[in-house]
mmCIF file with all atom_site columns, C-alpha atoms in Angstrom:
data_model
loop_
_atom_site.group_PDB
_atom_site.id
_atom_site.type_symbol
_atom_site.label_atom_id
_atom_site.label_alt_id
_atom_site.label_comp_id
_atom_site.label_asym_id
_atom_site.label_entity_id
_atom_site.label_seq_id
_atom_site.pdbx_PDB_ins_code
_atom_site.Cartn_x
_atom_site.Cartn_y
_atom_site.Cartn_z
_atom_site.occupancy
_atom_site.B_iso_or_equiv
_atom_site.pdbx_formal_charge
_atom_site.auth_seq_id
_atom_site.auth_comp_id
_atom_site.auth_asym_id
_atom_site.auth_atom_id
_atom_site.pdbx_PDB_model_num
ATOM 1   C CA . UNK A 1 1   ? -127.703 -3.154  49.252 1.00 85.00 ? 1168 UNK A CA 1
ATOM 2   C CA . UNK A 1 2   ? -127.609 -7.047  48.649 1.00 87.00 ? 1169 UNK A CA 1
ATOM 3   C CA . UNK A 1 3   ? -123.720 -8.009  46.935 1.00 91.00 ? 1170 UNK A CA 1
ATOM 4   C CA . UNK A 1 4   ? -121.155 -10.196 46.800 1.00 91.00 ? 1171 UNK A CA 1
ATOM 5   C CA . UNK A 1 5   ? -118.499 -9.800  49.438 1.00 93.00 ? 1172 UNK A CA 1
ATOM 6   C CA . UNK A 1 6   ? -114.638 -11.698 50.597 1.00 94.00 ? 1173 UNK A CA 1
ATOM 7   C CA . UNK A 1 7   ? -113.787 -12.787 53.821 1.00 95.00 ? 1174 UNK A CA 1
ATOM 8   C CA . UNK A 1 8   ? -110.405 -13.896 54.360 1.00 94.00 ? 1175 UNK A CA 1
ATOM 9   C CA . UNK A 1 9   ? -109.700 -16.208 57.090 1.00 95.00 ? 1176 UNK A CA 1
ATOM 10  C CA . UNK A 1 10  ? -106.742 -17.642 58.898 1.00 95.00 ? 1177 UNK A CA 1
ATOM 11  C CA . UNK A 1 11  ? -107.560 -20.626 61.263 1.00 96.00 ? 1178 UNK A CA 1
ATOM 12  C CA . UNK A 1 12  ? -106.498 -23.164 62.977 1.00 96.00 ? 1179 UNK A CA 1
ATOM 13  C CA . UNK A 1 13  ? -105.148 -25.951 60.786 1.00 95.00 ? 1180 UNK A CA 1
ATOM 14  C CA . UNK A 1 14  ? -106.964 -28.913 61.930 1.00 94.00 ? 1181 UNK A CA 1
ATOM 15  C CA . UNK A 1 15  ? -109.718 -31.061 61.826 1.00 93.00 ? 1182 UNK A CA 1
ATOM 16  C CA . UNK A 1 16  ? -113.511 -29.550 62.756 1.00 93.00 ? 1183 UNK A CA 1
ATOM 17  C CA . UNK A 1 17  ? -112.669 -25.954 61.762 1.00 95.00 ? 1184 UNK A CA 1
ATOM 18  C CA . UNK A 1 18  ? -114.266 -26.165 58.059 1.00 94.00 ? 1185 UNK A CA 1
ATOM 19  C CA . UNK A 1 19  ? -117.237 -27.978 59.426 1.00 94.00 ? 1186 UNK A CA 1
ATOM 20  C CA . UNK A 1 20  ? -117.792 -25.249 62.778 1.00 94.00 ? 1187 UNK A CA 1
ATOM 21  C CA . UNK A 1 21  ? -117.375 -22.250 60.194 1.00 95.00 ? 1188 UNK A CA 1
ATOM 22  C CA . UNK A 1 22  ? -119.495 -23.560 57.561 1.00 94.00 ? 1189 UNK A CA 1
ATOM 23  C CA . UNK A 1 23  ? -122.095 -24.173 60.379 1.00 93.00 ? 1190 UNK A CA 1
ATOM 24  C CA . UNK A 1 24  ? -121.806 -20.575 61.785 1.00 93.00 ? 1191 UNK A CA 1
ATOM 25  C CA . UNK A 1 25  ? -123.245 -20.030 57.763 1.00 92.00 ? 1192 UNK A CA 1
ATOM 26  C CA . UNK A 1 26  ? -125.588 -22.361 57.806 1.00 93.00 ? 1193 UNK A CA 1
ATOM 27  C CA . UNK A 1 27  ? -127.360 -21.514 61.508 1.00 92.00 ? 1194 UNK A CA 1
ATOM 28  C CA . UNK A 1 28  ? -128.031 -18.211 60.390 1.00 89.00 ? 1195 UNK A CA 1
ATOM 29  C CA . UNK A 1 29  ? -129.198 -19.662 56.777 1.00 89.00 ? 1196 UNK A CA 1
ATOM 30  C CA . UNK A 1 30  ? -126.592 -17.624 54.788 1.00 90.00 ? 1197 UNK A CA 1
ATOM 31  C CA . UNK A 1 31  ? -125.077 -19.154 51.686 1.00 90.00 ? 1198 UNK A CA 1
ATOM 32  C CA . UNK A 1 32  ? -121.766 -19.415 50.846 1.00 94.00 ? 1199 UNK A CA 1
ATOM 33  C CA . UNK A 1 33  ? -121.399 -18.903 47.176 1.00 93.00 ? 1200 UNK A CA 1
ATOM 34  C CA . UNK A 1 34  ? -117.471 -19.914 47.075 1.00 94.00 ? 1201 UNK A CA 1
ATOM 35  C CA . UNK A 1 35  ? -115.230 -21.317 49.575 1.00 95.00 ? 1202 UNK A CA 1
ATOM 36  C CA . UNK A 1 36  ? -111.350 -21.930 49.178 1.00 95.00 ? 1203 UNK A CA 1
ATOM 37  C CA . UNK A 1 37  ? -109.185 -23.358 51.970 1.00 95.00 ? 1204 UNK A CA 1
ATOM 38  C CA . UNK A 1 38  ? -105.500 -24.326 52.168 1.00 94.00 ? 1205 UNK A CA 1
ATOM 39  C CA . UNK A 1 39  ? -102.600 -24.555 54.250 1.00 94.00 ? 1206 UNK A CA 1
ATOM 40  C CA . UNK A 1 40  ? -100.642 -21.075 54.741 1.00 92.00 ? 1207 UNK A CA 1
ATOM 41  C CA . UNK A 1 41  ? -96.558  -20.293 54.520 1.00 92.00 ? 1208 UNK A CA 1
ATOM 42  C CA . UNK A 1 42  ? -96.951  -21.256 58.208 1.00 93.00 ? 1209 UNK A CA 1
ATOM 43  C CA . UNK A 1 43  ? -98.640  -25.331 58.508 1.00 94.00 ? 1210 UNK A CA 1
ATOM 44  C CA . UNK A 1 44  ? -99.983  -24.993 61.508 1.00 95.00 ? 1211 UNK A CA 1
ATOM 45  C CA . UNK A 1 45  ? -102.678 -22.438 59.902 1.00 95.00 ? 1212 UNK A CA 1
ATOM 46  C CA . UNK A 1 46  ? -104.986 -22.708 56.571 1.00 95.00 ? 1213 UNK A CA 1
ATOM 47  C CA . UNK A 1 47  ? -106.405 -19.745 54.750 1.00 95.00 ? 1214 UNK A CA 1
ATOM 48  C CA . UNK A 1 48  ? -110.171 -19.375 54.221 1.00 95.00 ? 1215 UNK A CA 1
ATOM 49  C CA . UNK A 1 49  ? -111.809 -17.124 51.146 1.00 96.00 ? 1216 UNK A CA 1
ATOM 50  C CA . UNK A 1 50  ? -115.164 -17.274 51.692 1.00 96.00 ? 1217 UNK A CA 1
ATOM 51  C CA . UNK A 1 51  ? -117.487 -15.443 48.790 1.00 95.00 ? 1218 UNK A CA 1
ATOM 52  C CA . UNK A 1 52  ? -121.395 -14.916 50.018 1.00 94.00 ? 1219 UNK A CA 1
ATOM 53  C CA . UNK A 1 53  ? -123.891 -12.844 48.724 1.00 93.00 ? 1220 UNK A CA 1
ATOM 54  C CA . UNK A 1 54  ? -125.670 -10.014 51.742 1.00 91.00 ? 1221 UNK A CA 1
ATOM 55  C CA . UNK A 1 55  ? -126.079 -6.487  52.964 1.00 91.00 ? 1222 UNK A CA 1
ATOM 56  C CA . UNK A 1 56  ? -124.561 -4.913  55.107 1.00 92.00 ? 1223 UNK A CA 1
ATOM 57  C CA . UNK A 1 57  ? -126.063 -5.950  58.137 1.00 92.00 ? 1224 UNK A CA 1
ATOM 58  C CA . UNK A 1 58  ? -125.208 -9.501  57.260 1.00 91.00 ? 1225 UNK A CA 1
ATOM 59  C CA . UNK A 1 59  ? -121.598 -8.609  56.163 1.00 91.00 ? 1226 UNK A CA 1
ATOM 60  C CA . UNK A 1 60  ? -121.118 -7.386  59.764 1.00 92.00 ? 1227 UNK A CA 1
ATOM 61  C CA . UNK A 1 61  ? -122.387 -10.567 61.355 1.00 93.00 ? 1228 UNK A CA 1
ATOM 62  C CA . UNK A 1 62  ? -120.214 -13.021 59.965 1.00 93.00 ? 1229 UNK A CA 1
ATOM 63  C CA . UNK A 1 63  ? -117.152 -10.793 60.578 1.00 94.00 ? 1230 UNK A CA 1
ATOM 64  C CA . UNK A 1 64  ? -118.220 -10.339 64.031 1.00 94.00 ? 1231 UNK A CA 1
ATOM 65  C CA . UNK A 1 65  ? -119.115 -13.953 64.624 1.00 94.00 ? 1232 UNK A CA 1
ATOM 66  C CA . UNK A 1 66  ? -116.256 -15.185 63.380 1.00 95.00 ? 1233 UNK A CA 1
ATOM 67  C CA . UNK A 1 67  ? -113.858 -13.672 65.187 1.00 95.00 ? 1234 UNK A CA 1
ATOM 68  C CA . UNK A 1 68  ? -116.157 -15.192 67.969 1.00 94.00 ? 1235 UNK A CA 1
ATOM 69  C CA . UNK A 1 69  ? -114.236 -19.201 67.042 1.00 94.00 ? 1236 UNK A CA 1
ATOM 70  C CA . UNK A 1 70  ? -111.860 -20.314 69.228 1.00 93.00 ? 1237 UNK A CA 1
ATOM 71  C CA . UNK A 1 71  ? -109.799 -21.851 65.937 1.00 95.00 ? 1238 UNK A CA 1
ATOM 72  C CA . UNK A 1 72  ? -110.330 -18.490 63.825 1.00 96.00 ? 1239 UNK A CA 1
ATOM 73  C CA . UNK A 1 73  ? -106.859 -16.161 64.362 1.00 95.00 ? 1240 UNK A CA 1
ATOM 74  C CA . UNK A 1 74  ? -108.477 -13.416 61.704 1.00 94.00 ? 1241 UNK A CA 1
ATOM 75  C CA . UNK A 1 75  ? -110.636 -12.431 59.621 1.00 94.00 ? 1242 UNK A CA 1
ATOM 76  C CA . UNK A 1 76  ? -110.761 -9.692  57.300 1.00 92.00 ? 1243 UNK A CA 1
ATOM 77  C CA . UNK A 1 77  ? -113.443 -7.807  54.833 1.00 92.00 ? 1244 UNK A CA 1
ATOM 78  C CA . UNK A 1 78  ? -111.659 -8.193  51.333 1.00 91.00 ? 1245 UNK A CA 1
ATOM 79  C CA . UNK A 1 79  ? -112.533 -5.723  48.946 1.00 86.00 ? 1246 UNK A CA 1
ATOM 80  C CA . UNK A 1 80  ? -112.041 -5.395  45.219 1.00 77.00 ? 1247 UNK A CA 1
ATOM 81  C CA . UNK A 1 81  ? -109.749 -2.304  45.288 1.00 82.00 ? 1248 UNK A CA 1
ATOM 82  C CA . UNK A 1 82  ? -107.062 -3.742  47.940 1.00 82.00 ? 1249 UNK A CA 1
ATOM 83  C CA . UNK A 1 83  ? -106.881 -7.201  46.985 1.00 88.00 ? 1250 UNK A CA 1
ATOM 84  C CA . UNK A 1 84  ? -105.925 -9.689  44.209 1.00 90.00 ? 1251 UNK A CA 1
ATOM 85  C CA . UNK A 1 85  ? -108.513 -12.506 43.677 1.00 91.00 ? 1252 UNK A CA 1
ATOM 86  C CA . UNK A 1 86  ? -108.231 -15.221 41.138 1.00 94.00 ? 1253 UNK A CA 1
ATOM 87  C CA . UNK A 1 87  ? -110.311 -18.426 40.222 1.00 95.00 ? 1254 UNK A CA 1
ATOM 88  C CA . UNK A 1 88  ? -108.983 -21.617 38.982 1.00 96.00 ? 1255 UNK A CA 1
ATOM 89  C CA . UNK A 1 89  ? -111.267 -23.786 36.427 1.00 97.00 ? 1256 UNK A CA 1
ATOM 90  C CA . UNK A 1 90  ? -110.440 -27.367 34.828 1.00 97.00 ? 1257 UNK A CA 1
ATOM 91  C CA . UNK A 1 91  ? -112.761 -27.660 31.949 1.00 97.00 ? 1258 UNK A CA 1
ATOM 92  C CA . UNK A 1 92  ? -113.708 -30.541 29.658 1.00 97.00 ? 1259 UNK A CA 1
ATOM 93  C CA . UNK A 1 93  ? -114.904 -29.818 26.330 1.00 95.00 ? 1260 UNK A CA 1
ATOM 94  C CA . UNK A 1 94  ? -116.490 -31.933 23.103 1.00 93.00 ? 1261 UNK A CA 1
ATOM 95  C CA . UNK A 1 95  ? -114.585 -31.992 20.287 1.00 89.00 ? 1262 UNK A CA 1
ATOM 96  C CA . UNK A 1 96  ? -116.935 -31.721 17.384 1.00 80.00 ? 1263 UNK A CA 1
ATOM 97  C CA . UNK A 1 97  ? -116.662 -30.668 13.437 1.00 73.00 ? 1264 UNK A CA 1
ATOM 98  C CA . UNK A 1 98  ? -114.557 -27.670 14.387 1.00 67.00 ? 1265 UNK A CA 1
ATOM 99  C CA . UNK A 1 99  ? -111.768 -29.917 15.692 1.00 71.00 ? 1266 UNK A CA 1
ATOM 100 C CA . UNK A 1 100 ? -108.691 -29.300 18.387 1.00 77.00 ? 1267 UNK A CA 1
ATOM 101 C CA . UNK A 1 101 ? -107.389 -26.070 16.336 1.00 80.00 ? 1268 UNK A CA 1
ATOM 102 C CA . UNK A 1 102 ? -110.452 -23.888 16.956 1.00 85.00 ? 1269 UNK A CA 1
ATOM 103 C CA . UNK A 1 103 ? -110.398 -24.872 20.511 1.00 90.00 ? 1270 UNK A CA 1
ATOM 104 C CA . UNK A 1 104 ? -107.202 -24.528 21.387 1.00 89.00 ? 1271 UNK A CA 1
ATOM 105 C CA . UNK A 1 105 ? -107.540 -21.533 19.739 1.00 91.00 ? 1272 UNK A CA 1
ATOM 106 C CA . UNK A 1 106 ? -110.079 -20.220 22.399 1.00 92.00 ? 1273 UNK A CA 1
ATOM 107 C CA . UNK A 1 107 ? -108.306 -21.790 25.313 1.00 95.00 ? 1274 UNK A CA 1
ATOM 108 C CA . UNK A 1 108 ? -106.042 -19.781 24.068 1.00 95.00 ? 1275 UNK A CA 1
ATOM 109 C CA . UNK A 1 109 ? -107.233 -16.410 23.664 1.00 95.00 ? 1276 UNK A CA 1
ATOM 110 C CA . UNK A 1 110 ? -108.196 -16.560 27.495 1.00 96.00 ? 1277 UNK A CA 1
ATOM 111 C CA . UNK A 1 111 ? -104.995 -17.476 28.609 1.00 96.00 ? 1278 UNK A CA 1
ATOM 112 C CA . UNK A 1 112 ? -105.462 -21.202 29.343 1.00 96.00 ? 1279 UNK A CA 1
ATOM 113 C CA . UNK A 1 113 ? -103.411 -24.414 29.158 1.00 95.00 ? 1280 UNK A CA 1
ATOM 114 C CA . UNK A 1 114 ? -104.756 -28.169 27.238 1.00 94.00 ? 1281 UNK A CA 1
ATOM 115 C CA . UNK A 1 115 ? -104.276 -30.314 30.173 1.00 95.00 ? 1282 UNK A CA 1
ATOM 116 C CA . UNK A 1 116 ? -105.494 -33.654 28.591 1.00 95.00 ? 1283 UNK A CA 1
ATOM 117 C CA . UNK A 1 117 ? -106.900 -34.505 25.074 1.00 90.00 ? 1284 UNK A CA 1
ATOM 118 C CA . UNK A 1 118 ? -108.258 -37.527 23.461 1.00 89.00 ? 1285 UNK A CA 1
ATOM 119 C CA . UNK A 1 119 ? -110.563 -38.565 20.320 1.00 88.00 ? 1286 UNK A CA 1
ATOM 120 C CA . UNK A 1 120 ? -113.070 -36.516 21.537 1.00 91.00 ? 1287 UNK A CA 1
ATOM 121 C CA . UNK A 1 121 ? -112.871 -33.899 24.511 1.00 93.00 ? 1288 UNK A CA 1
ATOM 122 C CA . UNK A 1 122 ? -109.578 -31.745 25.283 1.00 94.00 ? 1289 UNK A CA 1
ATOM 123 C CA . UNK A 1 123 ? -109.557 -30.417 28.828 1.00 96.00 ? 1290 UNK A CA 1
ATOM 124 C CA . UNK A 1 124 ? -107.808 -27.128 29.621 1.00 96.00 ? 1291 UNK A CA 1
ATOM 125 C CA . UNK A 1 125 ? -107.613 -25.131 33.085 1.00 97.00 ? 1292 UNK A CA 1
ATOM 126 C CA . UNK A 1 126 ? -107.962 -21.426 32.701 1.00 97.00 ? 1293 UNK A CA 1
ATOM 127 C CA . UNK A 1 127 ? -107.016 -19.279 35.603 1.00 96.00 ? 1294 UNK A CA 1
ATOM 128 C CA . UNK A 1 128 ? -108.130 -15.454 36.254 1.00 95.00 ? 1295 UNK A CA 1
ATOM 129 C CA . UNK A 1 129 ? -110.710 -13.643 37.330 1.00 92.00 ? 1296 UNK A CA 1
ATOM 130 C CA . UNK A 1 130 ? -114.640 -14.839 38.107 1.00 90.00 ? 1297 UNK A CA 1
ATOM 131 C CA . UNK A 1 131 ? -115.592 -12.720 35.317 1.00 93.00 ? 1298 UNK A CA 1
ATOM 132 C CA . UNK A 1 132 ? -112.976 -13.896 32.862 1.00 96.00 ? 1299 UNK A CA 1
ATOM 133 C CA . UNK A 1 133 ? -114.302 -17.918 33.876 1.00 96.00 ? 1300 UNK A CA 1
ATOM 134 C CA . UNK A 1 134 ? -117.883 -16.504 33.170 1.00 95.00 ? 1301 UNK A CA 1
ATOM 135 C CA . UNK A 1 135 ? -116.924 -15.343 29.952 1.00 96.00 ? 1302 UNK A CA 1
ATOM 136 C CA . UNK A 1 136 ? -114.904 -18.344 28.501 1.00 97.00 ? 1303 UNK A CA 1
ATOM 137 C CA . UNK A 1 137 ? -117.543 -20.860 30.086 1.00 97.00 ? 1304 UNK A CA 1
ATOM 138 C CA . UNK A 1 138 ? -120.352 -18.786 28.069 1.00 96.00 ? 1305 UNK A CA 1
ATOM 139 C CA . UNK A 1 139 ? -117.731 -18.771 24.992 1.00 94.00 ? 1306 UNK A CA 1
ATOM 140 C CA . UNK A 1 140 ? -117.150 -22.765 25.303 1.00 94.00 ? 1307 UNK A CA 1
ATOM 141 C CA . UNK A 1 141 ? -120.791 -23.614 25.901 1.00 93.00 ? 1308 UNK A CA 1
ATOM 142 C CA . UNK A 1 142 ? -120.772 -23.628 21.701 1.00 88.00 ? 1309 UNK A CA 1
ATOM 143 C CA . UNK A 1 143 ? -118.243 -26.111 21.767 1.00 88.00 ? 1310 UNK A CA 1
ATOM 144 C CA . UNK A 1 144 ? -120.068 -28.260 24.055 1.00 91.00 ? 1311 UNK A CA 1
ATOM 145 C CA . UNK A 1 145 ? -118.996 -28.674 27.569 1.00 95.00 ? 1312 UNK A CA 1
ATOM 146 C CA . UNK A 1 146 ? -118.425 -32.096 29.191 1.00 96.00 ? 1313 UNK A CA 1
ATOM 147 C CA . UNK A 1 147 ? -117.552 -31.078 32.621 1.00 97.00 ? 1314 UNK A CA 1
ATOM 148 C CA . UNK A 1 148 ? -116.321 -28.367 34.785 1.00 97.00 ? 1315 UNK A CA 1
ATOM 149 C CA . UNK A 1 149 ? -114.715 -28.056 38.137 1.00 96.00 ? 1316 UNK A CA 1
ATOM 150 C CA . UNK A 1 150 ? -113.963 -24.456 39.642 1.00 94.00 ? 1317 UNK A CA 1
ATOM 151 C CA . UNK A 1 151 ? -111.844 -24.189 42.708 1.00 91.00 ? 1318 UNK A CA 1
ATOM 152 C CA . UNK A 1 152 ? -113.513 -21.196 44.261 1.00 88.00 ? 1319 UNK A CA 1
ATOM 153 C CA . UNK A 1 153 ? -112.242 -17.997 44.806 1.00 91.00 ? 1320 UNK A CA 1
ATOM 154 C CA . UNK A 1 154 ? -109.054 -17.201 46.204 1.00 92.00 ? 1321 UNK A CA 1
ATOM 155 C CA . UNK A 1 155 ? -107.919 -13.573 47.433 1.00 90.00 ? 1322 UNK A CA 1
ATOM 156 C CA . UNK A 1 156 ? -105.196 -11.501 49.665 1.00 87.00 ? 1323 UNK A CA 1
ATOM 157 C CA . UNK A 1 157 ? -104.674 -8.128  50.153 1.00 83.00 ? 1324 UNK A CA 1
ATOM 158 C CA . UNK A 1 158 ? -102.459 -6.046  47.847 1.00 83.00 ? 1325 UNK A CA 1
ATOM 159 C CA . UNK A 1 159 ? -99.068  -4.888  48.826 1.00 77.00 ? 1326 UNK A CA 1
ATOM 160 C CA . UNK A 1 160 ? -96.068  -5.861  51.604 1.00 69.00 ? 1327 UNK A CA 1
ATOM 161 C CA . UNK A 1 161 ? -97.402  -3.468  54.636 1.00 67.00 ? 1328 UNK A CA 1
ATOM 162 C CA . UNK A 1 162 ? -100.483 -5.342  56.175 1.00 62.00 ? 1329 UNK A CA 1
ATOM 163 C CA . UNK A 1 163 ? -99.743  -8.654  55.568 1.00 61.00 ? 1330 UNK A CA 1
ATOM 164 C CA . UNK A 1 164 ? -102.523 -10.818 56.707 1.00 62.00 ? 1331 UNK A CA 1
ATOM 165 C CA . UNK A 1 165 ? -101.176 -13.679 58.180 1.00 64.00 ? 1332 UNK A CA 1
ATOM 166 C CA . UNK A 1 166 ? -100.162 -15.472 61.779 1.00 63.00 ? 1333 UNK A CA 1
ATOM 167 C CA . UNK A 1 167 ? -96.334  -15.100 62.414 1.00 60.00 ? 1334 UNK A CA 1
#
């Protein structure tokens, strides 16, 4: 069955990783349909989330030729039920006849933040899940939207006894 699936990724923090990993992707033409990287607790490693659409076959190959990279210290099959994921969004939006109450008012309802505003656009950044951007993207599209920026996916595993990180 073709779905989404997380892999969670602690490398080497240096230059040449991103580029070597995103070409494992790309030589064995699967997409990557989100990808969020950042230093960890520790500097000398980043953490990857990498979101790609595949079966289960292909779910198995990337795991196993990941762990395959000399710069890749592990990698790990996130799944929905044991881990936290969240997506970070700065939208700009057009401010029409229904003015900067109405939209604040929806940046609002989902939880969001007006991060810049002028004569005619407000921007706000909305955090949660990729459903809960879906929805207030789909909700703001009858504002107007200017612009949007999405960081990507990020995720960890739930809980204090398997951390997933290099000590």
């Amino acid at each position: 069955m073709i779905e989404k699936f997380i892999v969670g990724i602690i490398v080497s923090n240096h230059f040449g990783v991103l580029n070597r990993i995103a070409g494992l992707y790309a030589k064995r033409g699967y997409n990557i349909d989100s990808l969020a990287v950042g230093e960890t607790e520790n500097p000398a490693y980043s953490r990857m989330t990498i979101v790609s659409t595949g079966d289960e076959y292909m779910r198995s190959q990337v795991l196993k030729q990941l762990e395959k990279l000399h710069d890749v210290k592990m990698v790990v099959l996130l799944d929905n039920k044991s881990s936290v994921s969240i997506e970070h969004m700065l939208i700009k939006l057009k401010l029409g006849e229904e003015g900067k109450a109405t939209i604040s008012d929806l940046i609002n309802d989902y939880g969001g933040n007006v991060m810049d505003f002028g004569a005619d656009f407000i921007t706000a950044e909305i955090s949660g899940s990729s459903e809960k951007i879906e929805r207030f993207i789909s909700a703001a599209r009858e504002v107007g939207i200017l612009e949007v920026c999405r960081s990507g996916l990020i995720s960890m595993k739930q809980g204090a006894d398997d951390v997933f990180c290099v000590k």
